[in-house]
mmCIF file of N, CA and C in Angstrom:
data_model
loop_
_atom_site.group_PDB
_atom_site.id
_atom_site.type_symbol
_atom_site.label_atom_id
_atom_site.label_comp_id
_atom_site.label_asym_id
_atom_site.label_seq_id
_atom_site.Cartn_x
_atom_site.Cartn_y
_atom_site.Cartn_z
ATOM 1 N N MET A 1 -47.534 25.260 -16.430
ATOM 2 C CA MET A 1 -46.950 24.342 -15.477
ATOM 3 C C MET A 1 -46.850 25.001 -14.099
ATOM 4 N N TYR A 2 -46.412 26.234 -14.054
ATOM 5 C CA TYR A 2 -46.276 26.926 -12.776
ATOM 6 C C TYR A 2 -47.635 27.077 -12.086
ATOM 7 N N ASN A 3 -48.663 27.438 -12.838
ATOM 8 C CA ASN A 3 -49.999 27.596 -12.259
ATOM 9 C C ASN A 3 -50.533 26.282 -11.706
ATOM 10 N N GLU A 4 -50.281 25.195 -12.402
ATOM 11 C CA GLU A 4 -50.739 23.897 -11.907
ATOM 12 C C GLU A 4 -50.075 23.566 -10.580
ATOM 13 N N HIS A 5 -48.797 23.863 -10.477
ATOM 14 C CA HIS A 5 -48.073 23.586 -9.238
ATOM 15 C C HIS A 5 -48.632 24.429 -8.093
ATOM 16 N N ARG A 6 -48.883 25.692 -8.357
ATOM 17 C CA ARG A 6 -49.434 26.561 -7.315
ATOM 18 C C ARG A 6 -50.816 26.081 -6.888
ATOM 19 N N ARG A 7 -51.620 25.669 -7.842
ATOM 20 C CA ARG A 7 -52.958 25.191 -7.536
ATOM 21 C C ARG A 7 -52.897 23.947 -6.645
ATOM 22 N N SER A 8 -51.987 23.049 -6.915
ATOM 23 C CA SER A 8 -51.868 21.853 -6.084
ATOM 24 C C SER A 8 -51.385 22.202 -4.684
ATOM 25 N N ASP A 9 -50.579 23.259 -4.556
ATOM 26 C CA ASP A 9 -50.163 23.708 -3.227
ATOM 27 C C ASP A 9 -51.360 24.190 -2.416
ATOM 28 N N ILE A 10 -52.254 24.912 -3.060
ATOM 29 C CA ILE A 10 -53.432 25.418 -2.372
ATOM 30 C C ILE A 10 -54.304 24.260 -1.899
ATOM 31 N N LEU A 11 -54.521 23.298 -2.751
ATOM 32 C CA LEU A 11 -55.334 22.146 -2.375
ATOM 33 C C LEU A 11 -54.683 21.345 -1.263
ATOM 34 N N SER A 12 -53.394 21.194 -1.322
ATOM 35 C CA SER A 12 -52.714 20.348 -0.347
ATOM 36 C C SER A 12 -52.708 20.953 1.048
ATOM 37 N N LYS A 13 -52.893 22.260 1.177
ATOM 38 C CA LYS A 13 -52.937 22.874 2.508
ATOM 39 C C LYS A 13 -54.200 22.476 3.262
ATOM 40 N N GLU A 14 -55.309 22.288 2.546
ATOM 41 C CA GLU A 14 -56.551 21.902 3.203
ATOM 42 C C GLU A 14 -56.650 20.392 3.401
ATOM 43 N N GLU A 15 -56.012 19.638 2.546
ATOM 44 C CA GLU A 15 -56.092 18.182 2.644
ATOM 45 C C GLU A 15 -55.544 17.637 3.957
ATOM 46 N N PRO A 16 -54.389 18.123 4.442
ATOM 47 C CA PRO A 16 -53.916 17.590 5.730
ATOM 48 C C PRO A 16 -54.904 17.848 6.867
ATOM 49 N N ASP A 17 -55.558 19.009 6.859
ATOM 50 C CA ASP A 17 -56.556 19.265 7.895
ATOM 51 C C ASP A 17 -57.692 18.254 7.814
ATOM 52 N N ASN A 18 -58.175 17.988 6.607
ATOM 53 C CA ASN A 18 -59.252 17.008 6.458
ATOM 54 C C ASN A 18 -58.806 15.625 6.907
ATOM 55 N N GLU A 19 -57.579 15.276 6.594
ATOM 56 C CA GLU A 19 -57.053 13.977 7.034
ATOM 57 C C GLU A 19 -56.929 13.925 8.550
ATOM 58 N N MET A 20 -56.489 15.022 9.155
ATOM 59 C CA MET A 20 -56.349 15.053 10.612
ATOM 60 C C MET A 20 -57.719 15.053 11.293
ATOM 61 N N ILE A 21 -58.689 15.737 10.703
ATOM 62 C CA ILE A 21 -60.053 15.720 11.246
ATOM 63 C C ILE A 21 -60.551 14.283 11.311
ATOM 64 N N THR A 22 -60.380 13.565 10.217
ATOM 65 C CA THR A 22 -60.819 12.168 10.148
ATOM 66 C C THR A 22 -60.011 11.292 11.095
ATOM 67 N N THR A 23 -58.714 11.525 11.165
ATOM 68 C CA THR A 23 -57.851 10.733 12.050
ATOM 69 C C THR A 23 -58.253 10.906 13.509
ATOM 70 N N PHE A 24 -58.387 12.152 13.960
ATOM 71 C CA PHE A 24 -58.796 12.393 15.347
ATOM 72 C C PHE A 24 -60.175 11.794 15.629
ATOM 73 N N PHE A 25 -61.082 11.905 14.655
ATOM 74 C CA PHE A 25 -62.423 11.347 14.823
ATOM 75 C C PHE A 25 -62.360 9.824 14.969
ATOM 76 N N ASN A 26 -61.551 9.174 14.145
ATOM 77 C CA ASN A 26 -61.428 7.715 14.224
ATOM 78 C C ASN A 26 -60.765 7.270 15.522
ATOM 79 N N ILE A 27 -59.789 8.026 15.985
ATOM 80 C CA ILE A 27 -59.167 7.716 17.282
ATOM 81 C C ILE A 27 -60.207 7.875 18.392
ATOM 82 N N ALA A 28 -61.016 8.928 18.299
ATOM 83 C CA ALA A 28 -62.077 9.150 19.287
ATOM 84 C C ALA A 28 -63.048 7.974 19.309
ATOM 85 N N ARG A 29 -63.383 7.465 18.142
ATOM 86 C CA ARG A 29 -64.290 6.312 18.068
ATOM 87 C C ARG A 29 -63.679 5.089 18.749
ATOM 88 N N ALA A 30 -62.374 4.914 18.602
ATOM 89 C CA ALA A 30 -61.702 3.788 19.267
ATOM 90 C C ALA A 30 -61.777 3.953 20.786
ATOM 91 N N TYR A 31 -61.525 5.170 21.266
ATOM 92 C CA TYR A 31 -61.643 5.418 22.708
ATOM 93 C C TYR A 31 -63.094 5.242 23.176
ATOM 94 N N TYR A 32 -64.044 5.620 22.350
ATOM 95 C CA TYR A 32 -65.459 5.447 22.689
ATOM 96 C C TYR A 32 -65.766 3.959 22.897
ATOM 97 N N ARG A 33 -65.292 3.131 21.990
ATOM 98 C CA ARG A 33 -65.526 1.679 22.111
ATOM 99 C C ARG A 33 -64.870 1.115 23.369
ATOM 100 N N GLN A 34 -63.782 1.743 23.804
ATOM 101 C CA GLN A 34 -63.104 1.319 25.028
ATOM 102 C C GLN A 34 -63.728 1.959 26.270
ATOM 103 N N GLN A 35 -64.723 2.797 26.053
ATOM 104 C CA GLN A 35 -65.415 3.528 27.116
ATOM 105 C C GLN A 35 -64.490 4.467 27.883
ATOM 106 N N ASP A 36 -63.494 4.984 27.194
ATOM 107 C CA ASP A 36 -62.604 5.991 27.770
ATOM 108 C C ASP A 36 -63.136 7.357 27.325
ATOM 109 N N TRP A 37 -64.125 7.852 28.081
ATOM 110 C CA TRP A 37 -64.852 9.058 27.674
ATOM 111 C C TRP A 37 -63.961 10.290 27.642
ATOM 112 N N ASN A 38 -63.007 10.383 28.566
ATOM 113 C CA ASN A 38 -62.128 11.560 28.594
ATOM 114 C C ASN A 38 -61.255 11.640 27.348
ATOM 115 N N MET A 39 -60.637 10.532 26.983
ATOM 116 C CA MET A 39 -59.792 10.536 25.782
ATOM 117 C C MET A 39 -60.640 10.687 24.521
ATOM 118 N N CYS A 40 -61.804 10.083 24.530
ATOM 119 C CA CYS A 40 -62.719 10.228 23.395
ATOM 120 C C CYS A 40 -63.044 11.705 23.184
ATOM 121 N N LEU A 41 -63.429 12.387 24.245
ATOM 122 C CA LEU A 41 -63.771 13.807 24.139
ATOM 123 C C LEU A 41 -62.565 14.657 23.768
ATOM 124 N N SER A 42 -61.402 14.278 24.249
ATOM 125 C CA SER A 42 -60.180 15.008 23.901
ATOM 126 C C SER A 42 -59.905 14.932 22.401
ATOM 127 N N MET A 43 -60.036 13.741 21.837
ATOM 128 C CA MET A 43 -59.810 13.574 20.389
ATOM 129 C C MET A 43 -60.902 14.267 19.572
ATOM 130 N N LEU A 44 -62.135 14.202 20.051
ATOM 131 C CA LEU A 44 -63.226 14.895 19.360
ATOM 132 C C LEU A 44 -63.004 16.407 19.385
ATOM 133 N N ALA A 45 -62.494 16.915 20.506
ATOM 134 C CA ALA A 45 -62.221 18.352 20.612
ATOM 135 C C ALA A 45 -61.138 18.778 19.620
ATOM 136 N N LYS A 46 -60.129 17.936 19.438
ATOM 137 C CA LYS A 46 -59.078 18.246 18.459
ATOM 138 C C LYS A 46 -59.644 18.264 17.044
ATOM 139 N N SER A 47 -60.482 17.301 16.750
ATOM 140 C CA SER A 47 -61.116 17.245 15.438
ATOM 141 C C SER A 47 -62.026 18.459 15.238
ATOM 142 N N LEU A 48 -62.803 18.784 16.257
ATOM 143 C CA LEU A 48 -63.718 19.923 16.184
ATOM 144 C C LEU A 48 -62.962 21.234 15.996
ATOM 145 N N ASP A 49 -61.834 21.372 16.665
ATOM 146 C CA ASP A 49 -61.016 22.577 16.519
ATOM 147 C C ASP A 49 -60.587 22.767 15.063
ATOM 148 N N LEU A 50 -60.162 21.697 14.424
ATOM 149 C CA LEU A 50 -59.766 21.775 13.011
ATOM 150 C C LEU A 50 -60.966 22.057 12.106
ATOM 151 N N VAL A 51 -62.099 21.468 12.424
ATOM 152 C CA VAL A 51 -63.316 21.697 11.634
ATOM 153 C C VAL A 51 -63.719 23.169 11.701
ATOM 154 N N GLN A 52 -63.630 23.746 12.888
ATOM 155 C CA GLN A 52 -64.052 25.135 13.058
ATOM 156 C C GLN A 52 -63.109 26.126 12.386
ATOM 157 N N LYS A 53 -61.920 25.690 12.022
ATOM 158 C CA LYS A 53 -60.975 26.552 11.303
ATOM 159 C C LYS A 53 -61.187 26.512 9.790
ATOM 160 N N GLN A 54 -62.071 25.632 9.328
ATOM 161 C CA GLN A 54 -62.346 25.517 7.899
ATOM 162 C C GLN A 54 -63.120 26.742 7.419
ATOM 163 N N LYS A 55 -62.961 27.050 6.133
ATOM 164 C CA LYS A 55 -63.658 28.197 5.549
ATOM 165 C C LYS A 55 -65.162 27.971 5.502
ATOM 166 N N GLU A 56 -65.560 26.770 5.184
ATOM 167 C CA GLU A 56 -66.979 26.429 5.092
ATOM 168 C C GLU A 56 -67.314 25.413 6.171
ATOM 169 N N GLU A 57 -68.603 25.314 6.462
ATOM 170 C CA GLU A 57 -69.027 24.335 7.457
ATOM 171 C C GLU A 57 -68.685 22.932 6.963
ATOM 172 N N HIS A 58 -67.959 22.213 7.753
ATOM 173 C CA HIS A 58 -67.459 20.888 7.378
ATOM 174 C C HIS A 58 -68.576 19.851 7.460
ATOM 175 N N PHE A 59 -68.560 18.921 6.525
ATOM 176 C CA PHE A 59 -69.610 17.894 6.466
ATOM 177 C C PHE A 59 -69.638 17.001 7.705
ATOM 178 N N MET A 60 -68.532 16.913 8.444
ATOM 179 C CA MET A 60 -68.486 16.038 9.622
ATOM 180 C C MET A 60 -68.993 16.713 10.894
ATOM 181 N N LEU A 61 -69.293 17.996 10.837
ATOM 182 C CA LEU A 61 -69.671 18.729 12.046
ATOM 183 C C LEU A 61 -70.843 18.095 12.803
ATOM 184 N N PRO A 62 -71.945 17.745 12.149
ATOM 185 C CA PRO A 62 -73.032 17.115 12.918
ATOM 186 C C PRO A 62 -72.606 15.812 13.597
ATOM 187 N N GLU A 63 -71.807 15.025 12.914
ATOM 188 C CA GLU A 63 -71.374 13.745 13.490
ATOM 189 C C GLU A 63 -70.420 13.969 14.669
ATOM 190 N N LEU A 64 -69.608 15.010 14.604
ATOM 191 C CA LEU A 64 -68.742 15.348 15.739
ATOM 192 C C LEU A 64 -69.585 15.758 16.945
ATOM 193 N N TYR A 65 -70.560 16.636 16.714
ATOM 194 C CA TYR A 65 -71.446 17.047 17.806
ATOM 195 C C TYR A 65 -72.192 15.845 18.384
ATOM 196 N N TYR A 66 -72.652 14.976 17.516
ATOM 197 C CA TYR A 66 -73.390 13.782 17.943
ATOM 198 C C TYR A 66 -72.507 12.882 18.816
ATOM 199 N N SER A 67 -71.277 12.672 18.390
ATOM 200 C CA SER A 67 -70.347 11.838 19.159
ATOM 201 C C SER A 67 -70.040 12.468 20.507
ATOM 202 N N MET A 68 -69.918 13.793 20.530
ATOM 203 C CA MET A 68 -69.679 14.484 21.801
ATOM 204 C C MET A 68 -70.898 14.339 22.713
ATOM 205 N N ALA A 69 -72.085 14.443 22.145
ATOM 206 C CA ALA A 69 -73.307 14.273 22.939
ATOM 207 C C ALA A 69 -73.335 12.892 23.590
ATOM 208 N N LEU A 70 -73.012 11.879 22.817
ATOM 209 C CA LEU A 70 -73.021 10.514 23.355
ATOM 210 C C LEU A 70 -71.980 10.329 24.454
ATOM 211 N N ALA A 71 -70.785 10.872 24.245
ATOM 212 C CA ALA A 71 -69.729 10.736 25.255
ATOM 213 C C ALA A 71 -70.110 11.470 26.543
ATOM 214 N N TYR A 72 -70.638 12.683 26.412
ATOM 215 C CA TYR A 72 -71.074 13.416 27.610
ATOM 216 C C TYR A 72 -72.240 12.703 28.296
ATOM 217 N N ALA A 73 -73.101 12.083 27.523
ATOM 218 C CA ALA A 73 -74.206 11.323 28.110
ATOM 219 C C ALA A 73 -73.665 10.165 28.944
ATOM 220 N N HIS A 74 -72.655 9.487 28.442
ATOM 221 C CA HIS A 74 -72.046 8.386 29.196
ATOM 222 C C HIS A 74 -71.364 8.887 30.462
ATOM 223 N N ARG A 75 -70.875 10.114 30.436
ATOM 224 C CA ARG A 75 -70.254 10.698 31.630
ATOM 225 C C ARG A 75 -71.289 11.293 32.577
ATOM 226 N N GLN A 76 -72.565 11.139 32.239
ATOM 227 C CA GLN A 76 -73.666 11.653 33.064
ATOM 228 C C GLN A 76 -73.673 13.186 33.160
ATOM 229 N N GLU A 77 -73.114 13.845 32.167
ATOM 230 C CA GLU A 77 -73.111 15.310 32.135
ATOM 231 C C GLU A 77 -74.299 15.751 31.280
ATOM 232 N N ILE A 78 -75.462 15.717 31.917
ATOM 233 C CA ILE A 78 -76.735 15.868 31.222
ATOM 234 C C ILE A 78 -76.869 17.189 30.461
ATOM 235 N N PRO A 79 -76.634 18.345 31.090
ATOM 236 C CA PRO A 79 -76.825 19.601 30.342
ATOM 237 C C PRO A 79 -75.916 19.711 29.113
ATOM 238 N N ILE A 80 -74.683 19.264 29.250
ATOM 239 C CA ILE A 80 -73.749 19.349 28.121
ATOM 240 C C ILE A 80 -74.165 18.368 27.023
ATOM 241 N N ALA A 81 -74.566 17.175 27.418
ATOM 242 C CA ALA A 81 -75.021 16.183 26.433
ATOM 243 C C ALA A 81 -76.224 16.715 25.661
ATOM 244 N N LEU A 82 -77.190 17.284 26.372
ATOM 245 C CA LEU A 82 -78.374 17.834 25.707
ATOM 246 C C LEU A 82 -78.004 18.970 24.759
ATOM 247 N N GLN A 83 -77.063 19.803 25.189
ATOM 248 C CA GLN A 83 -76.606 20.911 24.338
ATOM 249 C C GLN A 83 -76.021 20.373 23.028
ATOM 250 N N TYR A 84 -75.195 19.340 23.119
ATOM 251 C CA TYR A 84 -74.587 18.777 21.906
ATOM 252 C C TYR A 84 -75.598 18.020 21.042
ATOM 253 N N PHE A 85 -76.586 17.374 21.661
ATOM 254 C CA PHE A 85 -77.642 16.746 20.859
ATOM 255 C C PHE A 85 -78.386 17.809 20.050
ATOM 256 N N LYS A 86 -78.692 18.931 20.695
ATOM 257 C CA LYS A 86 -79.411 20.012 20.003
ATOM 258 C C LYS A 86 -78.548 20.643 18.915
ATOM 259 N N LEU A 87 -77.253 20.816 19.193
ATOM 260 C CA LEU A 87 -76.330 21.336 18.170
ATOM 261 C C LEU A 87 -76.255 20.393 16.974
ATOM 262 N N THR A 88 -76.249 19.111 17.265
ATOM 263 C CA THR A 88 -76.227 18.106 16.198
ATOM 264 C C THR A 88 -77.403 18.313 15.254
ATOM 265 N N ILE A 89 -78.576 18.404 15.836
ATOM 266 C CA ILE A 89 -79.795 18.515 15.034
ATOM 267 C C ILE A 89 -79.845 19.837 14.278
ATOM 268 N N SER A 90 -79.521 20.937 14.954
ATOM 269 C CA SER A 90 -79.594 22.240 14.275
ATOM 270 C C SER A 90 -78.564 22.354 13.160
ATOM 271 N N THR A 91 -77.394 21.777 13.353
ATOM 272 C CA THR A 91 -76.353 21.820 12.322
ATOM 273 C C THR A 91 -76.721 20.922 11.145
ATOM 274 N N ALA A 92 -77.172 19.731 11.442
ATOM 275 C CA ALA A 92 -77.534 18.791 10.374
ATOM 276 C C ALA A 92 -78.734 19.291 9.576
ATOM 277 N N ALA A 93 -79.658 19.980 10.247
ATOM 278 C CA ALA A 93 -80.874 20.461 9.581
ATOM 279 C C ALA A 93 -80.573 21.486 8.488
ATOM 280 N N LYS A 94 -79.402 22.109 8.547
ATOM 281 C CA LYS A 94 -79.023 23.085 7.517
ATOM 282 C C LYS A 94 -78.790 22.421 6.165
ATOM 283 N N LYS A 95 -78.410 21.137 6.190
ATOM 284 C CA LYS A 95 -78.050 20.464 4.941
ATOM 285 C C LYS A 95 -78.881 19.226 4.631
ATOM 286 N N LEU A 96 -79.542 18.693 5.636
ATOM 287 C CA LEU A 96 -80.270 17.436 5.436
ATOM 288 C C LEU A 96 -81.776 17.639 5.566
ATOM 289 N N PRO A 97 -82.556 16.936 4.755
ATOM 290 C CA PRO A 97 -84.014 17.002 4.915
ATOM 291 C C PRO A 97 -84.440 16.255 6.182
ATOM 292 N N ASP A 98 -85.621 16.579 6.673
ATOM 293 C CA ASP A 98 -86.118 15.962 7.909
ATOM 294 C C ASP A 98 -86.206 14.444 7.848
ATOM 295 N N ASP A 99 -86.458 13.913 6.654
ATOM 296 C CA ASP A 99 -86.615 12.460 6.545
ATOM 297 C C ASP A 99 -85.304 11.726 6.249
ATOM 298 N N HIS A 100 -84.190 12.437 6.277
ATOM 299 C CA HIS A 100 -82.887 11.801 6.062
ATOM 300 C C HIS A 100 -82.596 10.854 7.238
ATOM 301 N N PRO A 101 -82.030 9.688 6.966
ATOM 302 C CA PRO A 101 -81.746 8.725 8.047
ATOM 303 C C PRO A 101 -80.901 9.301 9.186
ATOM 304 N N ASP A 102 -79.927 10.152 8.871
ATOM 305 C CA ASP A 102 -79.119 10.745 9.946
ATOM 306 C C ASP A 102 -79.962 11.665 10.827
ATOM 307 N N MET A 103 -80.834 12.462 10.212
ATOM 308 C CA MET A 103 -81.705 13.341 11.002
ATOM 309 C C MET A 103 -82.615 12.512 11.900
ATOM 310 N N GLN A 104 -83.130 11.435 11.364
ATOM 311 C CA GLN A 104 -83.988 10.557 12.165
ATOM 312 C C GLN A 104 -83.205 9.952 13.327
ATOM 313 N N LYS A 105 -81.964 9.546 13.056
ATOM 314 C CA LYS A 105 -81.109 8.973 14.104
ATOM 315 C C LYS A 105 -80.844 10.009 15.195
ATOM 316 N N TYR A 106 -80.486 11.226 14.795
ATOM 317 C CA TYR A 106 -80.173 12.274 15.774
ATOM 318 C C TYR A 106 -81.388 12.599 16.642
ATOM 319 N N ARG A 107 -82.539 12.740 16.015
ATOM 320 C CA ARG A 107 -83.756 13.068 16.771
ATOM 321 C C ARG A 107 -84.166 11.910 17.689
ATOM 322 N N PHE A 108 -84.039 10.702 17.185
ATOM 323 C CA PHE A 108 -84.385 9.528 17.989
ATOM 324 C C PHE A 108 -83.491 9.446 19.222
ATOM 325 N N GLN A 109 -82.195 9.637 19.048
ATOM 326 C CA GLN A 109 -81.269 9.551 20.182
ATOM 327 C C GLN A 109 -81.525 10.657 21.199
ATOM 328 N N LEU A 110 -81.839 11.867 20.724
ATOM 329 C CA LEU A 110 -82.172 12.951 21.655
ATOM 330 C C LEU A 110 -83.417 12.581 22.450
ATOM 331 N N GLN A 111 -84.430 12.072 21.784
ATOM 332 C CA GLN A 111 -85.664 11.683 22.467
ATOM 333 C C GLN A 111 -85.410 10.545 23.456
ATOM 334 N N LEU A 112 -84.633 9.568 23.048
ATOM 335 C CA LEU A 112 -84.292 8.447 23.914
ATOM 336 C C LEU A 112 -83.555 8.931 25.161
ATOM 337 N N TYR A 113 -82.568 9.795 24.960
ATOM 338 C CA TYR A 113 -81.784 10.316 26.082
ATOM 339 C C TYR A 113 -82.665 11.154 27.005
ATOM 340 N N THR A 114 -83.494 12.002 26.432
ATOM 341 C CA THR A 114 -84.396 12.831 27.235
ATOM 342 C C THR A 114 -85.332 11.951 28.053
ATOM 343 N N ASN A 115 -85.869 10.914 27.439
ATOM 344 C CA ASN A 115 -86.747 9.983 28.164
ATOM 345 C C ASN A 115 -86.011 9.295 29.301
ATOM 346 N N ASP A 116 -84.762 8.880 29.062
ATOM 347 C CA ASP A 116 -83.963 8.234 30.110
ATOM 348 C C ASP A 116 -83.709 9.187 31.275
ATOM 349 N N VAL A 117 -83.411 10.434 30.960
ATOM 350 C CA VAL A 117 -83.159 11.435 32.003
ATOM 351 C C VAL A 117 -84.429 11.662 32.820
ATOM 352 N N LEU A 118 -85.546 11.847 32.137
ATOM 353 C CA LEU A 118 -86.816 12.069 32.836
ATOM 354 C C LEU A 118 -87.200 10.857 33.688
ATOM 355 N N LYS A 119 -86.970 9.674 33.169
ATOM 356 C CA LYS A 119 -87.264 8.442 33.909
ATOM 357 C C LYS A 119 -86.412 8.374 35.180
ATOM 358 N N ALA A 120 -85.129 8.709 35.067
ATOM 359 C CA ALA A 120 -84.232 8.693 36.227
ATOM 360 C C ALA A 120 -84.673 9.722 37.266
ATOM 361 N N ILE A 121 -85.078 10.890 36.807
ATOM 362 C CA ILE A 121 -85.549 11.928 37.732
ATOM 363 C C ILE A 121 -86.820 11.458 38.433
ATOM 364 N N PHE A 122 -87.742 10.906 37.661
ATOM 365 C CA PHE A 122 -89.008 10.428 38.210
ATOM 366 C C PHE A 122 -88.773 9.322 39.234
ATOM 367 N N GLN A 123 -87.907 8.378 38.923
ATOM 368 C CA GLN A 123 -87.607 7.283 39.853
ATOM 369 C C GLN A 123 -86.915 7.811 41.100
ATOM 370 N N GLY A 124 -86.046 8.801 40.929
ATOM 371 C CA GLY A 124 -85.365 9.401 42.073
ATOM 372 C C GLY A 124 -86.331 10.097 43.011
ATOM 373 N N GLN A 125 -87.363 10.734 42.458
ATOM 374 C CA GLN A 125 -88.360 11.410 43.288
ATOM 375 C C GLN A 125 -89.214 10.406 44.048
ATOM 376 N N HIS A 126 -89.477 9.265 43.448
ATOM 377 C CA HIS A 126 -90.294 8.247 44.115
ATOM 378 C C HIS A 126 -89.507 7.487 45.177
ATOM 379 N N ASN A 127 -88.197 7.466 45.059
ATOM 380 C CA ASN A 127 -87.371 6.765 46.041
ATOM 381 C C ASN A 127 -87.146 7.608 47.288
ATOM 382 N N ASN A 128 -87.425 8.891 47.213
ATOM 383 C CA ASN A 128 -87.208 9.780 48.377
ATOM 384 C C ASN A 128 -88.407 9.845 49.258
#
């Protein structure tokens, strides 16, 4: 009986972190839908901080990086957005095969964003 109680204590210490990771992520998604990029990134940063304190790489890490990439892209912070898109792909590639739908989504969005950036640069050069 004593061992079972101790074991449940060990499990319960990690569970609140997982719940908070999900909670902050869901709050960030709500701010994203409201287009409040600063609050979205703030909540994602809180979630990411908890993820990085985990013993093992957390399953939500690629999705956190992806959400940060999208938020930075909306804020027109191109280098940071590109950095997070690349982190998304490199992190997800550790666990997912290339043909996984999430990997395809991440690569497609990076390509789409890169094309948009290049198009904007090209149009800006022609307008000068």
